[in-house]
């Protein structure tokens, strides 16, 4: 069962409401599996269809919101949605249909859905809110840059004011202006270099996180594929067993010519011959496997 926690709230009301609805439907499906209702398969199938359609609609709404705020990682986020929409959900639904919505297949569906949903909310959807404001690294770099420039300027100005200048000769003022400009240039360069390093590190960390998430989803998809293949192999074995039984039954019918037994109204036992055969005579069998048994000789009607 899923429990809504504060860590799942990202701060966008429409997205949070959609996530709460998905939690509610998943928990309802848990309750359906645990009931002994005779219509459990039909109810489960309808609930899963609703989860499927609601998830796809939620992806569309979330992607529209990301476009509206010019979300920086929109394409990467959309690719993750596409993997769930085009690969994972279709294979889960295929397994459910193959197993006729058995309790085991429904539990497997819920396990994959819940793990994907909670990891996706915490690992990716929360990024949507972070990127609606200026990037944190850019803010820090900009803040440090302003502070650095102010500090450098103040230091240079204080140094210049602490030195007494006698006269107003341009030759004596020029070195101080050069020192001031050099200090300002160095301060700007250092701040820009530090800020750029922070931005690069953040982008690298984000790329690493996306790669790890992608590998996790690929592993889940591989496990789902292996489970589906195992189910397909089991189904093939079952079909082969059914064909073998049908062949055995056909062979038995051919050996008995379709003979049946019945009882007349007076209690007399009788053997029913196939439609195209008629009784000719009977007698004891002299040799072979059935020696001393009573045998019936039948003759096929000529047509």
GROMACS .gro file of C-alpha atoms in nm:
model
  303
    1UNK     CA    1   0.000   0.000   0.000
    2UNK     CA    2   0.116   0.354  -0.075
    3UNK     CA    3   0.119   0.624   0.192
    4UNK     CA    4   0.137   0.990   0.089
    5UNK     CA    5   0.431   1.163   0.253
    6UNK     CA    6   0.547   1.523   0.255
    7UNK     CA    7   0.852   1.433   0.045
    8UNK     CA    8   0.619   1.353  -0.247
    9UNK     CA    9   0.481   1.711  -0.251
   10UNK     CA   10   0.660   1.917  -0.517
   11UNK     CA   11   0.460   2.239  -0.476
   12UNK     CA   12   0.263   2.245  -0.804
   13UNK     CA   13  -0.101   2.187  -0.708
   14UNK     CA   14  -0.218   2.022  -1.032
   15UNK     CA   15   0.077   1.778  -1.037
   16UNK     CA   16   0.050   1.699  -0.664
   17UNK     CA   17  -0.325   1.629  -0.702
   18UNK     CA   18  -0.256   1.393  -0.994
   19UNK     CA   19   0.006   1.206  -0.792
   20UNK     CA   20  -0.236   1.172  -0.497
   21UNK     CA   21  -0.500   1.032  -0.735
   22UNK     CA   22  -0.254   0.772  -0.867
   23UNK     CA   23  -0.174   0.672  -0.506
   24UNK     CA   24  -0.547   0.639  -0.434
   25UNK     CA   25  -0.618   0.422  -0.739
   26UNK     CA   26  -0.320   0.195  -0.668
   27UNK     CA   27  -0.440   0.142  -0.309
   28UNK     CA   28  -0.790   0.068  -0.439
   29UNK     CA   29  -0.642  -0.202  -0.664
   30UNK     CA   30  -0.466  -0.350  -0.359
   31UNK     CA   31  -0.804  -0.371  -0.186
   32UNK     CA   32  -0.963  -0.536  -0.490
   33UNK     CA   33  -0.699  -0.811  -0.495
   34UNK     CA   34  -0.761  -0.891  -0.129
   35UNK     CA   35  -1.139  -0.939  -0.169
   36UNK     CA   36  -1.314  -1.266  -0.251
   37UNK     CA   37  -1.560  -1.103  -0.488
   38UNK     CA   38  -1.660  -1.324  -0.782
   39UNK     CA   39  -1.614  -1.025  -1.015
   40UNK     CA   40  -1.257  -0.958  -0.896
   41UNK     CA   41  -1.102  -1.007  -1.243
   42UNK     CA   42  -1.347  -0.770  -1.410
   43UNK     CA   43  -1.309  -0.509  -1.136
   44UNK     CA   44  -0.928  -0.535  -1.145
   45UNK     CA   45  -0.922  -0.508  -1.526
   46UNK     CA   46  -1.138  -0.193  -1.520
   47UNK     CA   47  -0.927  -0.036  -1.242
   48UNK     CA   48  -0.603  -0.105  -1.430
   49UNK     CA   49  -0.748   0.044  -1.749
   50UNK     CA   50  -0.831   0.359  -1.551
   51UNK     CA   51  -0.478   0.371  -1.405
   52UNK     CA   52  -0.337   0.336  -1.758
   53UNK     CA   53  -0.549   0.614  -1.909
   54UNK     CA   54  -0.504   0.846  -1.609
   55UNK     CA   55  -0.124   0.800  -1.615
   56UNK     CA   56  -0.106   0.892  -1.984
   57UNK     CA   57  -0.324   1.200  -1.929
   58UNK     CA   58  -0.108   1.302  -1.631
   59UNK     CA   59   0.208   1.275  -1.846
   60UNK     CA   60   0.051   1.505  -2.106
   61UNK     CA   61  -0.051   1.762  -1.843
   62UNK     CA   62   0.288   1.753  -1.673
   63UNK     CA   63   0.474   1.794  -2.003
   64UNK     CA   64   0.249   2.089  -2.095
   65UNK     CA   65   0.333   2.253  -1.762
   66UNK     CA   66   0.706   2.200  -1.818
   67UNK     CA   67   0.682   2.364  -2.160
   68UNK     CA   68   0.492   2.659  -2.013
   69UNK     CA   69   0.779   2.737  -1.772
   70UNK     CA   70   1.052   2.659  -2.028
   71UNK     CA   71   1.180   2.374  -1.809
   72UNK     CA   72   1.548   2.326  -1.886
   73UNK     CA   73   1.546   1.942  -1.872
   74UNK     CA   74   1.216   1.900  -2.058
   75UNK     CA   75   1.347   1.662  -2.326
   76UNK     CA   76   1.516   1.430  -2.074
   77UNK     CA   77   1.204   1.424  -1.856
   78UNK     CA   78   0.982   1.358  -2.160
   79UNK     CA   79   1.206   1.064  -2.258
   80UNK     CA   80   1.151   0.905  -1.916
   81UNK     CA   81   0.773   0.943  -1.962
   82UNK     CA   82   0.800   0.786  -2.308
   83UNK     CA   83   0.983   0.482  -2.167
   84UNK     CA   84   0.704   0.422  -1.916
   85UNK     CA   85   0.428   0.496  -2.170
   86UNK     CA   86   0.563   0.295  -2.467
   87UNK     CA   87   0.757   0.009  -2.306
   88UNK     CA   88   0.686  -0.066  -1.941
   89UNK     CA   89   0.306  -0.020  -1.927
   90UNK     CA   90   0.235  -0.216  -2.252
   91UNK     CA   91   0.442  -0.511  -2.129
   92UNK     CA   92   0.274  -0.506  -1.789
   93UNK     CA   93  -0.069  -0.504  -1.955
   94UNK     CA   94   0.034  -0.788  -2.188
   95UNK     CA   95   0.133  -1.002  -1.891
   96UNK     CA   96  -0.196  -0.925  -1.714
   97UNK     CA   97  -0.393  -1.041  -2.019
   98UNK     CA   98  -0.180  -1.354  -2.063
   99UNK     CA   99  -0.240  -1.454  -1.701
  100UNK     CA  100  -0.609  -1.355  -1.714
  101UNK     CA  101  -0.557  -1.091  -1.442
  102UNK     CA  102  -0.437  -1.339  -1.181
  103UNK     CA  103  -0.358  -1.210  -0.831
  104UNK     CA  104   0.015  -1.264  -0.893
  105UNK     CA  105   0.016  -1.062  -1.216
  106UNK     CA  106  -0.176  -0.777  -1.051
  107UNK     CA  107   0.066  -0.769  -0.755
  108UNK     CA  108   0.357  -0.758  -1.002
  109UNK     CA  109   0.189  -0.470  -1.188
  110UNK     CA  110   0.143  -0.276  -0.864
  111UNK     CA  111   0.501  -0.342  -0.748
  112UNK     CA  112   0.652  -0.204  -1.070
  113UNK     CA  113   0.410   0.091  -1.084
  114UNK     CA  114   0.463   0.199  -0.721
  115UNK     CA  115   0.842   0.177  -0.731
  116UNK     CA  116   0.859   0.370  -1.058
  117UNK     CA  117   0.611   0.635  -0.942
  118UNK     CA  118   0.774   0.711  -0.604
  119UNK     CA  119   1.126   0.721  -0.750
  120UNK     CA  120   1.011   0.938  -1.039
  121UNK     CA  121   0.841   1.193  -0.812
  122UNK     CA  122   1.136   1.227  -0.575
  123UNK     CA  123   1.411   1.196  -0.836
  124UNK     CA  124   1.268   1.388  -1.133
  125UNK     CA  125   0.941   1.571  -1.070
  126UNK     CA  126   1.089   1.773  -0.783
  127UNK     CA  127   1.340   1.911  -1.035
  128UNK     CA  128   1.052   2.087  -1.211
  129UNK     CA  129   1.003   2.318  -0.913
  130UNK     CA  130   1.375   2.377  -0.866
  131UNK     CA  131   1.409   2.492  -1.226
  132UNK     CA  132   1.115   2.734  -1.211
  133UNK     CA  133   1.346   2.968  -1.018
  134UNK     CA  134   1.698   3.067  -1.132
  135UNK     CA  135   1.941   2.779  -1.102
  136UNK     CA  136   2.086   2.757  -0.749
  137UNK     CA  137   2.444   2.753  -0.875
  138UNK     CA  138   2.381   3.055  -1.091
  139UNK     CA  139   2.229   3.237  -0.793
  140UNK     CA  140   2.529   3.153  -0.578
  141UNK     CA  141   2.776   3.253  -0.848
  142UNK     CA  142   2.592   3.579  -0.908
  143UNK     CA  143   2.575   3.650  -0.536
  144UNK     CA  144   2.944   3.569  -0.488
  145UNK     CA  145   3.027   3.779  -0.793
  146UNK     CA  146   2.851   4.086  -0.661
  147UNK     CA  147   2.999   4.042  -0.316
  148UNK     CA  148   3.345   3.981  -0.460
  149UNK     CA  149   3.330   4.289  -0.677
  150UNK     CA  150   3.202   4.499  -0.387
  151UNK     CA  151   3.474   4.365  -0.157
  152UNK     CA  152   3.748   4.422  -0.413
  153UNK     CA  153   3.622   4.771  -0.491
  154UNK     CA  154   3.594   4.859  -0.125
  155UNK     CA  155   3.945   4.729  -0.056
  156UNK     CA  156   4.098   4.925  -0.341
  157UNK     CA  157   3.907   5.242  -0.255
  158UNK     CA  158   3.999   5.217   0.111
  159UNK     CA  159   4.362   5.165   0.016
  160UNK     CA  160   4.355   5.463  -0.213
  161UNK     CA  161   4.192   5.686   0.045
  162UNK     CA  162   4.437   5.586   0.315
  163UNK     CA  163   4.725   5.725   0.108
  164UNK     CA  164   4.758   6.100   0.115
  165UNK     CA  165   4.799   6.256  -0.225
  166UNK     CA  166   4.978   6.583  -0.243
  167UNK     CA  167   4.894   6.797  -0.537
  168UNK     CA  168   4.678   6.707  -0.826
  169UNK     CA  169   4.934   6.584  -1.071
  170UNK     CA  170   4.786   6.350  -1.338
  171UNK     CA  171   5.108   6.148  -1.329
  172UNK     CA  172   5.055   6.059  -0.962
  173UNK     CA  173   4.679   5.977  -1.001
  174UNK     CA  174   4.725   5.751  -1.303
  175UNK     CA  175   4.896   5.456  -1.118
  176UNK     CA  176   4.618   5.445  -0.862
  177UNK     CA  177   4.350   5.425  -1.133
  178UNK     CA  178   4.547   5.145  -1.301
  179UNK     CA  179   4.568   4.951  -0.975
  180UNK     CA  180   4.196   4.997  -0.920
  181UNK     CA  181   4.107   4.871  -1.269
  182UNK     CA  182   4.344   4.575  -1.235
  183UNK     CA  183   4.192   4.479  -0.901
  184UNK     CA  184   3.840   4.502  -1.047
  185UNK     CA  185   3.939   4.287  -1.344
  186UNK     CA  186   4.096   4.021  -1.124
  187UNK     CA  187   3.795   4.014  -0.893
  188UNK     CA  188   3.554   3.969  -1.186
  189UNK     CA  189   3.774   3.697  -1.336
  190UNK     CA  190   3.796   3.499  -1.009
  191UNK     CA  191   3.422   3.519  -0.945
  192UNK     CA  192   3.335   3.420  -1.304
  193UNK     CA  193   3.579   3.127  -1.288
  194UNK     CA  194   3.436   3.002  -0.957
  195UNK     CA  195   3.077   3.045  -1.074
  196UNK     CA  196   3.149   2.862  -1.398
  197UNK     CA  197   3.301   2.574  -1.205
  198UNK     CA  198   2.990   2.545  -0.989
  199UNK     CA  199   2.765   2.541  -1.295
  200UNK     CA  200   2.970   2.271  -1.467
  201UNK     CA  201   2.974   2.057  -1.153
  202UNK     CA  202   2.598   2.087  -1.113
  203UNK     CA  203   2.539   1.988  -1.477
  204UNK     CA  204   2.773   1.689  -1.441
  205UNK     CA  205   2.596   1.578  -1.121
  206UNK     CA  206   2.258   1.609  -1.294
  207UNK     CA  207   2.379   1.406  -1.591
  208UNK     CA  208   2.512   1.136  -1.358
  209UNK     CA  209   2.177   1.125  -1.177
  210UNK     CA  210   1.985   1.093  -1.503
  211UNK     CA  211   2.217   0.815  -1.620
  212UNK     CA  212   2.169   0.626  -1.292
  213UNK     CA  213   1.791   0.665  -1.318
  214UNK     CA  214   1.800   0.544  -1.678
  215UNK     CA  215   2.002   0.237  -1.579
  216UNK     CA  216   1.755   0.162  -1.300
  217UNK     CA  217   1.463   0.181  -1.543
  218UNK     CA  218   1.649  -0.037  -1.795
  219UNK     CA  219   1.707  -0.297  -1.522
  220UNK     CA  220   1.338  -0.293  -1.429
  221UNK     CA  221   1.247  -0.330  -1.795
  222UNK     CA  222   1.493  -0.620  -1.833
  223UNK     CA  223   1.340  -0.799  -1.531
  224UNK     CA  224   0.992  -0.743  -1.672
  225UNK     CA  225   1.104  -0.877  -2.010
  226UNK     CA  226   1.258  -1.186  -1.847
  227UNK     CA  227   0.940  -1.249  -1.649
  228UNK     CA  228   0.731  -1.212  -1.966
  229UNK     CA  229   0.957  -1.457  -2.152
  230UNK     CA  230   0.928  -1.706  -1.866
  231UNK     CA  231   0.550  -1.676  -1.875
  232UNK     CA  232   0.553  -1.726  -2.252
  233UNK     CA  233   0.767  -2.039  -2.211
  234UNK     CA  234   0.527  -2.176  -1.948
  235UNK     CA  235   0.233  -2.106  -2.176
  236UNK     CA  236   0.408  -2.284  -2.464
  237UNK     CA  237   0.468  -2.588  -2.242
  238UNK     CA  238   0.103  -2.589  -2.137
  239UNK     CA  239  -0.012  -2.573  -2.501
  240UNK     CA  240   0.224  -2.861  -2.589
  241UNK     CA  241   0.080  -3.070  -2.302
  242UNK     CA  242  -0.275  -2.999  -2.422
  243UNK     CA  243  -0.182  -3.103  -2.776
  244UNK     CA  244  -0.028  -3.427  -2.642
  245UNK     CA  245  -0.346  -3.503  -2.446
  246UNK     CA  246  -0.557  -3.435  -2.752
  247UNK     CA  247  -0.338  -3.671  -2.958
  248UNK     CA  248  -0.370  -3.942  -2.691
  249UNK     CA  249  -0.746  -3.901  -2.686
  250UNK     CA  250  -0.763  -3.921  -3.066
  251UNK     CA  251  -0.551  -4.237  -3.062
  252UNK     CA  252  -0.774  -4.393  -2.797
  253UNK     CA  253  -1.084  -4.312  -2.999
  254UNK     CA  254  -0.930  -4.468  -3.309
  255UNK     CA  255  -0.848  -4.789  -3.119
  256UNK     CA  256  -1.198  -4.820  -2.972
  257UNK     CA  257  -1.374  -4.715  -3.298
  258UNK     CA  258  -1.586  -4.484  -3.088
  259UNK     CA  259  -1.766  -4.775  -2.912
  260UNK     CA  260  -1.991  -4.662  -2.626
  261UNK     CA  261  -2.189  -4.841  -2.356
  262UNK     CA  262  -2.551  -4.779  -2.249
  263UNK     CA  263  -2.836  -4.928  -2.049
  264UNK     CA  264  -3.183  -5.002  -2.192
  265UNK     CA  265  -3.496  -4.909  -1.994
  266UNK     CA  266  -3.527  -5.269  -1.872
  267UNK     CA  267  -3.177  -5.256  -1.721
  268UNK     CA  268  -3.006  -5.455  -1.996
  269UNK     CA  269  -2.649  -5.345  -2.068
  270UNK     CA  270  -2.563  -5.279  -2.431
  271UNK     CA  271  -2.269  -5.184  -2.651
  272UNK     CA  272  -2.333  -4.908  -2.906
  273UNK     CA  273  -2.151  -4.957  -3.234
  274UNK     CA  274  -2.041  -4.667  -3.452
  275UNK     CA  275  -2.305  -4.548  -3.697
  276UNK     CA  276  -2.146  -4.706  -4.005
  277UNK     CA  277  -2.094  -5.054  -3.853
  278UNK     CA  278  -2.330  -5.346  -3.785
  279UNK     CA  279  -2.307  -5.659  -3.572
  280UNK     CA  280  -2.217  -5.983  -3.758
  281UNK     CA  281  -2.128  -6.244  -3.496
  282UNK     CA  282  -1.929  -6.305  -3.182
  283UNK     CA  283  -1.711  -6.577  -3.037
  284UNK     CA  284  -1.402  -6.651  -2.830
  285UNK     CA  285  -1.066  -6.526  -2.947
  286UNK     CA  286  -0.826  -6.818  -2.990
  287UNK     CA  287  -0.479  -6.668  -2.980
  288UNK     CA  288  -0.286  -6.350  -2.912
  289UNK     CA  289  -0.301  -6.097  -2.636
  290UNK     CA  290  -0.678  -6.135  -2.591
  291UNK     CA  291  -0.705  -6.517  -2.612
  292UNK     CA  292  -1.021  -6.661  -2.444
  293UNK     CA  293  -1.188  -6.317  -2.447
  294UNK     CA  294  -1.529  -6.279  -2.611
  295UNK     CA  295  -1.488  -6.088  -2.934
  296UNK     CA  296  -1.746  -5.911  -3.148
  297UNK     CA  297  -1.710  -5.914  -3.521
  298UNK     CA  298  -1.851  -5.605  -3.689
  299UNK     CA  299  -1.886  -5.515  -4.053
  300UNK     CA  300  -1.881  -5.168  -4.204
  301UNK     CA  301  -2.187  -5.076  -4.409
  302UNK     CA  302  -2.105  -5.056  -4.778
  303UNK     CA  303  -2.187  -4.715  -4.921
   0.00000   0.00000   0.00000
